[in-house]
C-alpha positions as a Markdown table, in Angstrom:
| # | Residue | x | y | z |
|---|---|---|---|---|
| 1 | Met | 16.2 | -9.3 | 10.1 |
| 2 | Ser | 18.6 | -10.6 | 7.5 |
| 3 | Asp | 18.7 | -9.0 | 4.0 |
| 4 | Gln | 18.3 | -12.6 | 2.7 |
| 5 | Asp | 15.1 | -13.1 | 4.6 |
| 6 | Pro | 12.4 | -14.1 | 2.0 |
| 7 | Ala | 9.9 | -11.5 | 3.2 |
| 8 | Asn | 12.5 | -8.7 | 3.2 |
| 9 | Cys | 13.7 | -9.7 | -0.2 |
| 10 | Cys | 10.1 | -9.7 | -1.5 |
| 11 | Phe | 9.7 | -6.1 | -0.3 |
| 12 | Arg | 13.0 | -4.9 | -1.7 |
| 13 | Asn | 12.3 | -6.4 | -5.1 |
| 14 | Trp | 8.9 | -4.7 | -5.0 |
| 15 | Met | 10.4 | -1.3 | -4.2 |
| 16 | Asn | 12.9 | -1.8 | -7.1 |
| 17 | Leu | 10.0 | -2.6 | -9.4 |
| 18 | Gln | 8.3 | 0.6 | -8.2 |
| 19 | Glu | 11.3 | 2.6 | -9.2 |
| 20 | Glu | 11.5 | 1.0 | -12.6 |
| 21 | Asp | 7.8 | 1.4 | -13.2 |
| 22 | Leu | 7.9 | 5.1 | -12.1 |
| 23 | Ser | 10.8 | 5.8 | -14.5 |
| 24 | Glu | 8.8 | 4.3 | -17.4 |
| 25 | Leu | 5.6 | 6.2 | -16.4 |
| 26 | Leu | 7.4 | 9.5 | -16.2 |
| 27 | Gln | 9.1 | 8.9 | -19.6 |
| 28 | Ala | 5.8 | 8.2 | -21.2 |
| 29 | Leu | 4.2 | 11.3 | -19.7 |
| 30 | Asn | 7.1 | 13.4 | -21.0 |
| 31 | Leu | 6.5 | 12.0 | -24.5 |
| 32 | Asp | 2.8 | 12.5 | -24.2 |
| 33 | Ala | 3.3 | 16.1 | -23.3 |
| 34 | Asp | 5.0 | 16.7 | -26.7 |
| 35 | His | 2.3 | 14.6 | -28.5 |
| 36 | Asp | -0.3 | 16.1 | -30.7 |
| 37 | Lys | -3.0 | 14.7 | -28.4 |
| 38 | Ser | -4.6 | 12.7 | -31.2 |
| 39 | Gly | -4.9 | 9.7 | -28.9 |
| 40 | Thr | -2.6 | 7.4 | -30.9 |
| 41 | Asn | -0.4 | 7.1 | -27.8 |
| 42 | Asp | -3.2 | 5.5 | -25.7 |
| 43 | Asp | -2.0 | 1.9 | -26.4 |
| 44 | Gln | 1.4 | 2.6 | -24.9 |
| 45 | Leu | -0.1 | 4.2 | -21.9 |
| 46 | Asn | -2.5 | 1.3 | -21.4 |
| 47 | Gln | 0.3 | -1.1 | -21.6 |
| 48 | Leu | 2.2 | 0.7 | -18.9 |
| 49 | Thr | -0.9 | 0.7 | -16.6 |
| 50 | Leu | -1.4 | -3.1 | -17.2 |
| 51 | Lys | 2.3 | -3.7 | -16.5 |
| 52 | Ala | 2.0 | -1.9 | -13.1 |
| 53 | Ile | -1.1 | -3.8 | -12.2 |
| 54 | Glu | 0.6 | -7.1 | -13.1 |
| 55 | His | 3.6 | -6.2 | -10.9 |
| 56 | Phe | 1.2 | -5.5 | -8.0 |
| 57 | Glu | -0.7 | -8.8 | -8.5 |
| 58 | Asp | 2.6 | -10.7 | -8.5 |
| 59 | Tyr | 3.7 | -8.9 | -5.3 |
| 60 | Ile | 0.4 | -9.8 | -3.6 |
| 61 | Lys | 0.7 | -13.5 | -4.6 |
| 62 | Lys | 4.2 | -13.6 | -3.2 |
| 63 | Arg | 3.0 | -12.0 | 0.1 |
| 64 | Ala | 0.2 | -14.5 | 0.4 |
| 65 | His | 2.7 | -17.4 | -0.2 |
| 66 | Leu | 5.2 | -16.1 | 2.4 |
| 67 | Gly | 2.4 | -15.2 | 4.8 |
| 68 | Arg | 1.3 | -18.8 | 5.2 |
| 69 | Glu | 4.4 | -19.3 | 7.4 |
| 70 | Ser | 4.3 | -16.0 | 9.3 |
| 71 | Ala | 1.5 | -13.6 | 8.5 |
| 72 | Thr | 2.4 | -11.4 | 11.5 |
| 73 | Thr | 5.7 | -10.6 | 9.8 |
| 74 | Phe | 3.7 | -8.4 | 7.4 |
| 75 | Phe | 1.7 | -6.7 | 10.1 |
| 76 | Ala | 4.9 | -5.4 | 11.8 |
| 77 | Pro | 7.5 | -5.4 | 9.0 |
| 78 | Arg | 11.0 | -4.7 | 10.1 |
| 79 | Trp | 11.9 | -3.6 | 6.6 |
| 80 | Cys | 9.6 | -0.6 | 7.0 |
| 81 | Thr | 10.3 | 2.5 | 9.2 |
| 82 | Met | 8.5 | 2.9 | 12.5 |
| 83 | Leu | 6.5 | 5.8 | 11.0 |
| 84 | Glu | 5.5 | 3.7 | 8.0 |
| 85 | Cys | 4.3 | 0.9 | 10.4 |
| 86 | Ser | 2.3 | 3.4 | 12.4 |
| 87 | Met | 0.4 | 4.4 | 9.2 |
| 88 | Met | -0.4 | 0.8 | 8.2 |
| 89 | Trp | -3.9 | -0.8 | 7.9 |
| 90 | Ile | -3.9 | -4.6 | 7.9 |
| 91 | Ala | -0.3 | -5.0 | 6.6 |
| 92 | Gly | -0.5 | -2.3 | 4.0 |
| 93 | Cys | -2.1 | 1.0 | 3.1 |
| 94 | Arg | -5.9 | 1.7 | 3.2 |
| 95 | Pro | -7.3 | 1.2 | -0.3 |
| 96 | Ser | -9.3 | 4.4 | 0.1 |
| 97 | Ile | -6.0 | 6.3 | 0.2 |
| 98 | Tyr | -5.8 | 5.8 | -3.5 |
| 99 | Ile | -9.0 | 7.9 | -3.9 |
| 100 | Arg | -7.9 | 10.5 | -1.4 |
| 101 | Leu | -4.7 | 10.9 | -3.4 |
| 102 | Leu | -6.6 | 11.3 | -6.6 |
| 103 | Tyr | -8.8 | 14.0 | -5.1 |
| 104 | Ala | -5.7 | 15.9 | -4.0 |
| 105 | Leu | -4.1 | 15.5 | -7.5 |
| 106 | Ile | -7.3 | 16.8 | -9.2 |
| 107 | Gly | -7.4 | 19.8 | -7.0 |
| 108 | Glu | -3.8 | 20.6 | -7.5 |
| 109 | Glu | -4.0 | 20.2 | -11.3 |
| 110 | Phe | -7.1 | 22.5 | -11.4 |
| 111 | Glu | -5.4 | 25.2 | -9.4 |
| 112 | Asn | -2.2 | 25.1 | -11.5 |
| 113 | Arg | -4.2 | 25.4 | -14.8 |
| 114 | Ile | -7.2 | 27.5 | -13.8 |
| 115 | Glu | -6.5 | 30.0 | -16.5 |
| 116 | Glu | -6.5 | 27.3 | -19.2 |
| 117 | Tyr | -9.8 | 25.9 | -17.9 |
| 118 | Ile | -11.4 | 29.4 | -17.9 |
| 119 | Gln | -10.4 | 29.7 | -21.6 |
| 120 | Gly | -11.9 | 26.2 | -22.3 |
| 121 | Ile | -8.5 | 24.6 | -23.0 |
| 122 | Gln | -8.6 | 20.8 | -22.5 |
| 123 | Thr | -5.4 | 19.2 | -21.3 |
| 124 | Gly | -6.6 | 15.6 | -21.0 |
| 125 | Thr | -5.0 | 15.3 | -17.5 |
| 126 | Leu | -6.5 | 14.8 | -14.1 |
| 127 | Gly | -7.8 | 18.4 | -14.0 |
| 128 | Asp | -10.2 | 17.4 | -16.8 |
| 129 | Ile | -12.1 | 14.8 | -14.8 |
| 130 | Ser | -15.6 | 14.8 | -16.0 |
| 131 | Thr | -18.8 | 14.8 | -13.9 |
| 132 | Val | -19.5 | 11.2 | -14.9 |
| 133 | Gln | -16.0 | 10.2 | -13.8 |
| 134 | Met | -16.3 | 12.1 | -10.6 |
| 135 | Asn | -19.6 | 10.4 | -9.7 |
| 136 | Leu | -18.0 | 7.0 | -10.4 |
| 137 | Ile | -15.0 | 7.9 | -8.2 |
| 138 | Asn | -17.2 | 9.1 | -5.4 |
| 139 | Asn | -19.3 | 5.8 | -5.5 |
| 140 | Leu | -16.1 | 3.8 | -5.5 |
| 141 | His | -14.9 | 5.8 | -2.5 |
| 142 | Ile | -18.1 | 5.0 | -0.5 |
| 143 | Lys | -18.0 | 1.3 | -1.4 |
| 144 | Thr | -14.3 | 1.0 | -0.5 |
| 145 | Ile | -14.8 | 2.6 | 2.9 |
| 146 | Arg | -17.6 | 0.2 | 3.7 |
| 147 | Glu | -15.4 | -2.7 | 2.8 |
| 148 | Glu | -12.6 | -1.3 | 4.9 |
| 149 | Asp | -14.9 | -1.0 | 7.9 |
| 150 | Lys | -15.9 | -4.6 | 7.6 |
| 151 | Met | -12.3 | -5.8 | 7.5 |
| 152 | Ser | -11.4 | -3.5 | 10.4 |
| 153 | Met | -14.1 | -5.2 | 12.5 |
| 154 | Lys | -12.7 | -8.6 | 11.6 |
| 155 | Leu | -9.3 | -7.5 | 12.7 |
| 156 | Ala | -10.7 | -6.1 | 16.0 |
| 157 | Ser | -12.4 | -9.4 | 16.7 |
| 158 | Leu | -9.2 | -11.3 | 16.1 |
| 159 | Gln | -7.4 | -8.9 | 18.5 |
| 160 | Glu | -10.1 | -9.4 | 21.1 |
| 161 | Asp | -9.9 | -13.2 | 20.7 |
| 162 | Met | -6.5 | -13.1 | 22.4 |
| 163 | Ala | -8.3 | -12.6 | 25.7 |
| 164 | Asp | -10.6 | -15.5 | 25.2 |
| 165 | Asp | -10.2 | -19.3 | 25.6 |
| 166 | Pro | -7.9 | -21.1 | 25.5 |
| 167 | Ile | -5.0 | -18.6 | 25.6 |
| 168 | Ser | -6.2 | -16.5 | 28.5 |
| 169 | Ile | -7.1 | -19.6 | 30.6 |
| 170 | Ile | -3.7 | -21.3 | 29.9 |
| 171 | Ala | -1.8 | -18.1 | 30.8 |
| 172 | Lys | -3.8 | -17.9 | 34.0 |
| 173 | Lys | -2.8 | -21.5 | 35.0 |
| 174 | Ser | 0.8 | -21.0 | 34.1 |
| 175 | Arg | 3.2 | -20.6 | 37.0 |
| 176 | Thr | 5.6 | -18.5 | 35.1 |
| 177 | Cys | 5.9 | -17.2 | 31.5 |
| 178 | His | 9.6 | -16.7 | 31.7 |
| 179 | Asn | 11.6 | -19.1 | 29.5 |
| 180 | Glu | 8.6 | -21.4 | 29.6 |
| 181 | Pro | 8.2 | -23.3 | 26.2 |
| 182 | Pro | 4.6 | -23.1 | 24.8 |
| 183 | Ser | 2.5 | -26.2 | 25.2 |
| 184 | Ala | 1.1 | -28.0 | 22.2 |
| 185 | Glu | -2.3 | -26.5 | 23.1 |
| 186 | Ile | -1.0 | -23.0 | 23.1 |
| 187 | Arg | 1.0 | -23.5 | 19.9 |
| 188 | Lys | -2.1 | -24.7 | 18.2 |
| 189 | Ala | -4.1 | -21.7 | 19.4 |
| 190 | Leu | -1.4 | -19.2 | 18.2 |
| 191 | Asp | -1.1 | -21.0 | 14.9 |
| 192 | Glu | -4.9 | -20.7 | 14.4 |
| 193 | His | -4.7 | -17.0 | 15.3 |
| 194 | Glu | -2.0 | -16.4 | 12.8 |
| 195 | Lys | -3.9 | -18.3 | 10.1 |
| 196 | Ser | -6.8 | -16.0 | 10.7 |
| 197 | Met | -4.5 | -13.0 | 10.4 |
| 198 | Trp | -3.3 | -14.4 | 7.1 |
| 199 | Asn | -6.8 | -14.6 | 5.8 |
| 200 | Val | -7.6 | -11.0 | 6.7 |
| 201 | Met | -4.3 | -9.8 | 5.1 |
| 202 | Arg | -5.2 | -11.7 | 1.9 |
| 203 | Asp | -8.7 | -10.1 | 1.8 |
| 204 | Ala | -7.1 | -6.6 | 2.5 |
| 205 | Asp | -4.6 | -7.1 | -0.3 |
| 206 | Glu | -7.4 | -8.2 | -2.7 |
| 207 | Leu | -9.4 | -5.0 | -1.8 |
| 208 | Arg | -6.3 | -2.9 | -2.4 |
| 209 | Leu | -5.8 | -4.5 | -5.8 |
| 210 | Asn | -9.5 | -4.4 | -6.9 |
| 211 | Thr | -9.8 | -0.7 | -5.7 |
| 212 | Leu | -6.8 | 0.3 | -7.8 |
| 213 | Lys | -8.1 | -1.6 | -10.8 |
| 214 | Glu | -11.5 | -0.1 | -10.6 |
| 215 | Leu | -10.1 | 3.4 | -10.1 |
| 216 | Leu | -7.9 | 3.1 | -13.2 |
| 217 | Ser | -10.8 | 1.8 | -15.3 |
| 218 | Ile | -12.6 | 5.1 | -14.6 |
| 219 | Leu | -9.6 | 7.2 | -15.7 |
| 220 | Thr | -8.5 | 7.8 | -19.2 |
| 221 | Pro | -5.1 | 6.3 | -20.2 |
| 222 | Val | -3.1 | 9.5 | -19.6 |
| 223 | Gln | -5.0 | 10.2 | -16.4 |
| 224 | Gly | -4.3 | 6.7 | -15.2 |
| 225 | Val | -0.5 | 7.0 | -15.9 |
| 226 | Asn | -0.5 | 10.4 | -14.1 |
| 227 | Phe | -2.1 | 8.9 | -11.1 |
| 228 | Leu | 0.1 | 5.8 | -11.0 |
| 229 | Ala | 3.2 | 8.0 | -11.3 |
| 230 | Ala | 2.1 | 10.1 | -8.4 |
| 231 | Ser | 1.2 | 7.2 | -6.2 |
| 232 | Lys | 4.5 | 5.5 | -6.7 |
| 233 | Lys | 6.3 | 8.7 | -6.0 |
| 234 | Leu | 4.4 | 9.0 | -2.8 |
| 235 | His | 5.3 | 5.5 | -1.7 |
| 236 | Leu | 9.0 | 5.8 | -2.6 |
| 237 | Cys | 9.4 | 9.2 | -1.1 |
| 238 | Leu | 7.7 | 8.3 | 2.2 |
| 239 | His | 9.9 | 5.3 | 2.6 |
| 240 | Gly | 13.1 | 7.4 | 1.8 |
| 241 | Trp | 12.1 | 10.4 | 3.9 |
| 242 | Thr | 11.1 | 8.4 | 7.0 |
| 243 | Arg | 14.3 | 6.2 | 6.7 |
| 244 | Glu | 16.5 | 9.3 | 6.6 |
| 245 | Arg | 14.5 | 10.7 | 9.5 |
| 246 | Glu | 15.1 | 7.6 | 11.6 |
| 247 | Leu | 18.8 | 7.6 | 10.8 |
| 248 | Gln | 19.1 | 11.3 | 12.0 |
| 249 | Gln | 17.1 | 10.5 | 15.1 |
| 250 | His | 19.4 | 7.6 | 16.0 |
| 251 | Ala | 22.5 | 9.7 | 15.3 |
| 252 | Ser | 21.2 | 12.4 | 17.7 |
| 253 | Met | 20.7 | 9.9 | 20.4 |
| 254 | Arg | 24.2 | 8.6 | 20.4 |
| 255 | Pro | 26.4 | 9.7 | 23.3 |
| 256 | Pro | 29.0 | 12.3 | 22.5 |
| 257 | Pro | 32.5 | 11.0 | 21.9 |
| 258 | Ser | 34.8 | 10.7 | 25.0 |
| 259 | Asp | 37.6 | 13.2 | 25.4 |
| 260 | Asn | 39.9 | 10.4 | 26.5 |
């Protein structure tokens, strides 16, 4: 796939924005760490959260536009590593992974500052999640998993449709599939299948966006920025680590240089 391919460019631009957003989020957290915790910095933190959400919304709109022509490109993206593709759910991450990440961050924060919590010191970070917040997060987790299950069933039905009429009947009647151009009937069937895949991808992207928005609405400004920074780090690091891993694997598979 060419670097000038629109879908590839869309992803590269998104990754660049992720890096820029992460830099701003980390800078804000460093400033907040030196702040007097009076809460006057909340407006700045909220603006950064809204900016990250707007970038995500814009990325989803561009994916939806490009996916009209070839939705399956996003289900098996060649700009991602093979390991990244193996972890995908409907052309992206599972929305519930946001909540699983938050649980992990809360646990890690609590362990690192357990002495402060014992002394009753409030830090305002993820380790200070209240009971009310935790209940809201748990409810969101349950709701999100239910929606994921519904979409997984839709995708499974689409995959099973490939064995139904008319595709399977046309394939059975074909003398050979080698270098045989698809008929108008089979092109129509494949186009309809891809359109259905596009619809499922749009619904999944919408669930990803809405889950993230609802999760951030539960968190305080500083908690939200902490979470966004961690999630962007995870995304960028996974892409970088798995890319490097593939390069090493490919290098190890090359034949040794000839002595001649």
